[in-house]
PDB file of C-alpha atoms in Angstrom:
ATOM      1  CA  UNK A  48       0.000   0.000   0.000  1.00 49.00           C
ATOM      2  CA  UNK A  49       1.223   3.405  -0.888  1.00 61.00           C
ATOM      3  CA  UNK A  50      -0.454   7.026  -0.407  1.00 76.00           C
ATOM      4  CA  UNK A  51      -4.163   7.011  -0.657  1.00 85.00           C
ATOM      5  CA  UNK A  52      -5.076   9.119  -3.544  1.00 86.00           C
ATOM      6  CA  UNK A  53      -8.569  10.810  -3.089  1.00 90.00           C
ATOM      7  CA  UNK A  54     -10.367  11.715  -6.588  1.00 94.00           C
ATOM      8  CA  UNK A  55     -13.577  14.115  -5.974  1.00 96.00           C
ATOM      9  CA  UNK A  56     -15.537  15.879  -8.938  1.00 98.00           C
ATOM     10  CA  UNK A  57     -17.251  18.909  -8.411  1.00 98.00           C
ATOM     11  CA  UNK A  58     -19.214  21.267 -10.493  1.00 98.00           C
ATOM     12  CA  UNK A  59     -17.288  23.902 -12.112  1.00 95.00           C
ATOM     13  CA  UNK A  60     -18.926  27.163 -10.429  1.00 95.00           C
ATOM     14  CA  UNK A  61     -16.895  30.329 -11.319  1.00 94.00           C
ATOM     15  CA  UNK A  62     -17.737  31.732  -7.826  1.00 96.00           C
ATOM     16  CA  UNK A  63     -15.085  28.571  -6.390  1.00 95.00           C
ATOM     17  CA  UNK A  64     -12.721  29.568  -9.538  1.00 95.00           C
ATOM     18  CA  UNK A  65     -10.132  32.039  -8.526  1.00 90.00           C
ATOM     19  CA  UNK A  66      -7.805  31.575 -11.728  1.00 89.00           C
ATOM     20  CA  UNK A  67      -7.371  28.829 -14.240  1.00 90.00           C
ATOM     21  CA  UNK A  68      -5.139  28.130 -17.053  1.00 84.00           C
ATOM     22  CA  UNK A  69      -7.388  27.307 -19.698  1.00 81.00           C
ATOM     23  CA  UNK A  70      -5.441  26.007 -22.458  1.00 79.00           C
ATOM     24  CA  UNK A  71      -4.207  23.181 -20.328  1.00 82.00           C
ATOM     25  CA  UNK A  72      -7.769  22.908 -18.129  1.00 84.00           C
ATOM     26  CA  UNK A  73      -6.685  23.762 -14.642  1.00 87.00           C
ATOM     27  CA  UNK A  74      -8.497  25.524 -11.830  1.00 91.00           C
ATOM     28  CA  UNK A  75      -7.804  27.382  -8.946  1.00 91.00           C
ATOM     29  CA  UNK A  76      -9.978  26.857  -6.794  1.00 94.00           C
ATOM     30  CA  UNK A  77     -11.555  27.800  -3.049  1.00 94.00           C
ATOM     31  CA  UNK A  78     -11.337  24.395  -1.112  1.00 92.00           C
ATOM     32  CA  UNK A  79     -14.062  25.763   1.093  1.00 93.00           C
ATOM     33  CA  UNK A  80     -16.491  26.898  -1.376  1.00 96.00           C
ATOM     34  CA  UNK A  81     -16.642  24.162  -3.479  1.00 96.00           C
ATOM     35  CA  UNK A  82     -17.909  21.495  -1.309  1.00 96.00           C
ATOM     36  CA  UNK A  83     -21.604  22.639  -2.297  1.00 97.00           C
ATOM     37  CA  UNK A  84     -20.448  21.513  -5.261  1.00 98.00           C
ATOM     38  CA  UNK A  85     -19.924  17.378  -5.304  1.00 98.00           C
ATOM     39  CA  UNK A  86     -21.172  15.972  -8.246  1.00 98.00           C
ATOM     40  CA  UNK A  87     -22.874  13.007  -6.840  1.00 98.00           C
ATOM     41  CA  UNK A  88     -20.915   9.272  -7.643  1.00 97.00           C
ATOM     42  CA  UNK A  89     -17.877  11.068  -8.344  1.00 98.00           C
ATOM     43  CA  UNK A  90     -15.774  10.134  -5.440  1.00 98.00           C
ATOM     44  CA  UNK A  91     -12.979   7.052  -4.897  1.00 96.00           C
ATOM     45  CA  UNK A  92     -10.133   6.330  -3.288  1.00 95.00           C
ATOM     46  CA  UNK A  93      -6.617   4.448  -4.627  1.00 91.00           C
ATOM     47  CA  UNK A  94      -3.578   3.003  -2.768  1.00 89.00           C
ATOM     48  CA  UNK A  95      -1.455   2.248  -5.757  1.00 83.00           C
ATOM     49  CA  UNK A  96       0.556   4.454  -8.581  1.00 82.00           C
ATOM     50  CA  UNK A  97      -0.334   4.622 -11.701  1.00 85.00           C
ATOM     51  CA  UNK A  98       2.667   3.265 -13.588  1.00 87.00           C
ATOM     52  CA  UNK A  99       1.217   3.436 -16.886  1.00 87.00           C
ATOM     53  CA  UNK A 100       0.910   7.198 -16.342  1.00 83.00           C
ATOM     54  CA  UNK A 101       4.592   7.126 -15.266  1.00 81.00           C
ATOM     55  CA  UNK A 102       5.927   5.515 -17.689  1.00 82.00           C
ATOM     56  CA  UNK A 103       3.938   7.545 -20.350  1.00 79.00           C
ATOM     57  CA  UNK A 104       5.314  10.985 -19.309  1.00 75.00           C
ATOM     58  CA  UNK A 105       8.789   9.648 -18.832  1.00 76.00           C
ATOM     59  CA  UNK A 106       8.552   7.587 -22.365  1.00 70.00           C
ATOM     60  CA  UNK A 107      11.017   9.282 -24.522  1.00 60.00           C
ATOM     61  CA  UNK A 108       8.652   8.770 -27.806  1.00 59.00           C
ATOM     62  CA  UNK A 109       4.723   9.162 -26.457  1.00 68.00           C
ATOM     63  CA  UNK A 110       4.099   9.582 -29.854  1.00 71.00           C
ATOM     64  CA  UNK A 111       4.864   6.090 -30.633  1.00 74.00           C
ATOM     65  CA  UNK A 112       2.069   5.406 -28.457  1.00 75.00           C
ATOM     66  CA  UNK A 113      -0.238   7.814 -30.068  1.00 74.00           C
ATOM     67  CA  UNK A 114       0.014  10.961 -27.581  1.00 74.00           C
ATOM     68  CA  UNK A 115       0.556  13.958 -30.005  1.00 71.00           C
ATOM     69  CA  UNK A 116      -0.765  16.220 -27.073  1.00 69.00           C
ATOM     70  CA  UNK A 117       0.345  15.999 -24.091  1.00 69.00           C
ATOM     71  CA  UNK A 118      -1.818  19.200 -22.852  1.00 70.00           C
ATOM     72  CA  UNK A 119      -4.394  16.743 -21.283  1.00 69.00           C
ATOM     73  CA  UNK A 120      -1.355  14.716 -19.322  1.00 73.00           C
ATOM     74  CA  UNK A 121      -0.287  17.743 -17.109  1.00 70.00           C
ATOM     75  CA  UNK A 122      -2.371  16.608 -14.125  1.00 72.00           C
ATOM     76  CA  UNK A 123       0.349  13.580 -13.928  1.00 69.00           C
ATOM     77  CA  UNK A 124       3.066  16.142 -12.094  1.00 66.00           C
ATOM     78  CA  UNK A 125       0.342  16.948  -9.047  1.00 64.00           C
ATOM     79  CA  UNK A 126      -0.336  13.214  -8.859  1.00 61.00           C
ATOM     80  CA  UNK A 127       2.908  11.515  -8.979  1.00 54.00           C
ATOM     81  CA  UNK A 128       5.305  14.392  -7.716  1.00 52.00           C
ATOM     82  CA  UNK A 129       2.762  14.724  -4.754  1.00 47.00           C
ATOM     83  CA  UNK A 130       1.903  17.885  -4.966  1.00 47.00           C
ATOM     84  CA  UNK A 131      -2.146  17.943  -4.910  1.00 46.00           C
ATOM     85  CA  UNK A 132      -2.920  17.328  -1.286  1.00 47.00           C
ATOM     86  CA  UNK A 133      -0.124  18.874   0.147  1.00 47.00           C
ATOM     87  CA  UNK A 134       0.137  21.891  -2.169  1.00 53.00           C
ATOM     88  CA  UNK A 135      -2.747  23.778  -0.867  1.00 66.00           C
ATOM     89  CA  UNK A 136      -2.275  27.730  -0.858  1.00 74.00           C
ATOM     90  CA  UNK A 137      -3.791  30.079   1.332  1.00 79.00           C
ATOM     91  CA  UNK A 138      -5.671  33.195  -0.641  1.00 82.00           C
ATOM     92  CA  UNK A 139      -7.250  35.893   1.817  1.00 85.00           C
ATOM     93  CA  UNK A 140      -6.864  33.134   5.037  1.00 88.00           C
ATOM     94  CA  UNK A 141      -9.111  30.322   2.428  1.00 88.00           C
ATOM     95  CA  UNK A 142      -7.980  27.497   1.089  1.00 87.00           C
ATOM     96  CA  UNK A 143      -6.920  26.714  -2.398  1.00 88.00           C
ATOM     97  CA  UNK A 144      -6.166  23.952  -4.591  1.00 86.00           C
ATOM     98  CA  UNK A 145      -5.832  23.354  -8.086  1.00 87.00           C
ATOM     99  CA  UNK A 146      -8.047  21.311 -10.051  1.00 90.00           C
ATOM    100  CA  UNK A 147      -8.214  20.041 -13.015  1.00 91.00           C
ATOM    101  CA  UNK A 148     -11.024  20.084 -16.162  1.00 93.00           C
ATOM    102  CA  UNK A 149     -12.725  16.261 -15.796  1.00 95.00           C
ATOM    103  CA  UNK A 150     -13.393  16.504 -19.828  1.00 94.00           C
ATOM    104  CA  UNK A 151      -9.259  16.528 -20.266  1.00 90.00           C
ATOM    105  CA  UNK A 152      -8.308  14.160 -17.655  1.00 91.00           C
ATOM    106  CA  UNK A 153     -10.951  11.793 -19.057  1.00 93.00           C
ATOM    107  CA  UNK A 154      -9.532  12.054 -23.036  1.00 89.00           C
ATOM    108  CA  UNK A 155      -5.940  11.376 -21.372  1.00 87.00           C
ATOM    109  CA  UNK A 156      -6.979   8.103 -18.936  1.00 90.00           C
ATOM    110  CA  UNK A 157      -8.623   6.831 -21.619  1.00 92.00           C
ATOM    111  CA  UNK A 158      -6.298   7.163 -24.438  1.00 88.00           C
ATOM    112  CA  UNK A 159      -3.608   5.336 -21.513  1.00 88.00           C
ATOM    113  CA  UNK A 160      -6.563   3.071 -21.255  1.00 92.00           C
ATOM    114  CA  UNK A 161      -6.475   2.298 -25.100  1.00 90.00           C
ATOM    115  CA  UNK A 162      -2.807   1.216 -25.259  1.00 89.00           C
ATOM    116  CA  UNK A 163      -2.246  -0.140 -21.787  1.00 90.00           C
ATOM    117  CA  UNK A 164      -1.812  -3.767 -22.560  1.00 89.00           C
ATOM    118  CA  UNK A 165       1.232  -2.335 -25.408  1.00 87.00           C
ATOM    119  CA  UNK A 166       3.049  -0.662 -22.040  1.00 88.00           C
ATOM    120  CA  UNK A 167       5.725  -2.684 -20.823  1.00 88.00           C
ATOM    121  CA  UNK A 168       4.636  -3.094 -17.606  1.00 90.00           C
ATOM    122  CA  UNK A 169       4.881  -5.862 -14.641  1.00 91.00           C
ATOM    123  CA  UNK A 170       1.873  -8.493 -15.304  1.00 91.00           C
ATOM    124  CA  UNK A 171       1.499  -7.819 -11.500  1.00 88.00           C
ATOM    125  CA  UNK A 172       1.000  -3.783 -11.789  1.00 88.00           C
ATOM    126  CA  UNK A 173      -1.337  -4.515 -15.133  1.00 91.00           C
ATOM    127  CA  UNK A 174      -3.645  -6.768 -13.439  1.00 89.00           C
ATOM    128  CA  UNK A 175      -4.505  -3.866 -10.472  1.00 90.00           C
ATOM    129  CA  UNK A 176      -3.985  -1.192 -12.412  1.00 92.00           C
ATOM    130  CA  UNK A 177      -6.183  -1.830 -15.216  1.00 93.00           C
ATOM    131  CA  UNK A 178      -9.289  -2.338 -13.195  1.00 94.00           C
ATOM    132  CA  UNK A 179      -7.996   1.251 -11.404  1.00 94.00           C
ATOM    133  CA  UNK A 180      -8.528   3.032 -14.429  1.00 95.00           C
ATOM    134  CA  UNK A 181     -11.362   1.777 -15.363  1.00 96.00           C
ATOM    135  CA  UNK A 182     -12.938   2.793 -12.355  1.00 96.00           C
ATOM    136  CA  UNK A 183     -11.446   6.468 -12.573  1.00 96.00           C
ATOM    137  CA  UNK A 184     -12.577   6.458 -16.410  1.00 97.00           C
ATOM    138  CA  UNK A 185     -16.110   5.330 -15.262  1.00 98.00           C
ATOM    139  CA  UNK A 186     -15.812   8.236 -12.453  1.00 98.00           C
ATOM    140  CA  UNK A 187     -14.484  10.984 -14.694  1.00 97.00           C
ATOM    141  CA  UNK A 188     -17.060  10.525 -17.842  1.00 98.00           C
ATOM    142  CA  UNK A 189     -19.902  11.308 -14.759  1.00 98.00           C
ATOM    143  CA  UNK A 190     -17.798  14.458 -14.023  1.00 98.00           C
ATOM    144  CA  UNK A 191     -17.110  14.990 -17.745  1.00 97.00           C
ATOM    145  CA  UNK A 192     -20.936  14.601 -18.248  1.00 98.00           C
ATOM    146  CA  UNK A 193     -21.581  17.207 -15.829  1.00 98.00           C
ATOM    147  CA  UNK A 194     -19.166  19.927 -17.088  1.00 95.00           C
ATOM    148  CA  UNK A 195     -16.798  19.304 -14.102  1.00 98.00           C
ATOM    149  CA  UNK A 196     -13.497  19.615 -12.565  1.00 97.00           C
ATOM    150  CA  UNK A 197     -11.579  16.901 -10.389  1.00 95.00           C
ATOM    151  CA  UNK A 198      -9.563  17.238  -7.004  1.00 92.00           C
ATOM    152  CA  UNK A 199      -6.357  14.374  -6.641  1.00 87.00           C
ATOM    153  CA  UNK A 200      -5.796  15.242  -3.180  1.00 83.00           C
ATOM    154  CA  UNK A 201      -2.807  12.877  -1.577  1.00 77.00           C
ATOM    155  CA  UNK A 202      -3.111  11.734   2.146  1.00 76.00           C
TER     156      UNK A 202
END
């Protein structure tokens, strides 16, 4: 067992949005006002990394792969560098985090999703990690559906 990650998707409401990079799909965003804001069956929990992700963003070629755009694949630093969860900042004494748009993070899982069994990865790691992304896909086309954004938060 590793770090838990904690995936959440919220409604994007431009009242919780405090700046956002919009070319790449990420969100400031109040940590406090934004819990009105749970889109409802968007929540889970993981233990393990996600290699495939790893491996993807360290692959010297991605393109061999089919990843022309790796826009959509910039959540991967918060996740695996740990920075979401632990890189909160404070904005007028309220809590902030950045968050990114559920629409891009689902196009990127699910591309990974598409060549995963071509990743040269332990048989071990596949098996688990496999069925973790399809649950994360399933969770981020409900988010997706409802115009959201997603919280990886680390603890």
């Amino acid at each position: 067992m590793g770090v838990a990650t904690y995936v959440q998707g919220y409604k994007k409401n431009e009242d919780c949005i405090s700046g956002k990079i919009q070319s790449i799909g990420w969100f400031e965003v109040n940590k406090n006002k934004i819990q009105d804001h749970k889109i409802e069956n968007s929540f889970m929990v993981f233990h393990e990394e996600l290699h495939s992700l790893m491996y993807i963003m360290r692959y010297e070629v991605p393109y061999d792969l089919g990843f022309y755009d790796l826009r959509n694949l910039t959540f991967y630093y918060h996740i695996v560098d740990y920075i979401t969860g632990n890189g909160y900042c404070q904005i007028n004494n309220e809590p902030h985090e950045v968050m990114f748009d559920g629409k891009n993070v689902l196009e990127a899982l699910s591309s990974i999703y598409n060549v995963f069994d071509r990743l040269p990865l332990d048989e071990e790691i596949k098996t688990s990690e496999k069925e973790i992304l399809k649950e994360l896909i399933e969770i981020l086309t409900i988010i997706s559906n409802n115009d959201g954004i997603v919280s990886f938060t680390l603890g």
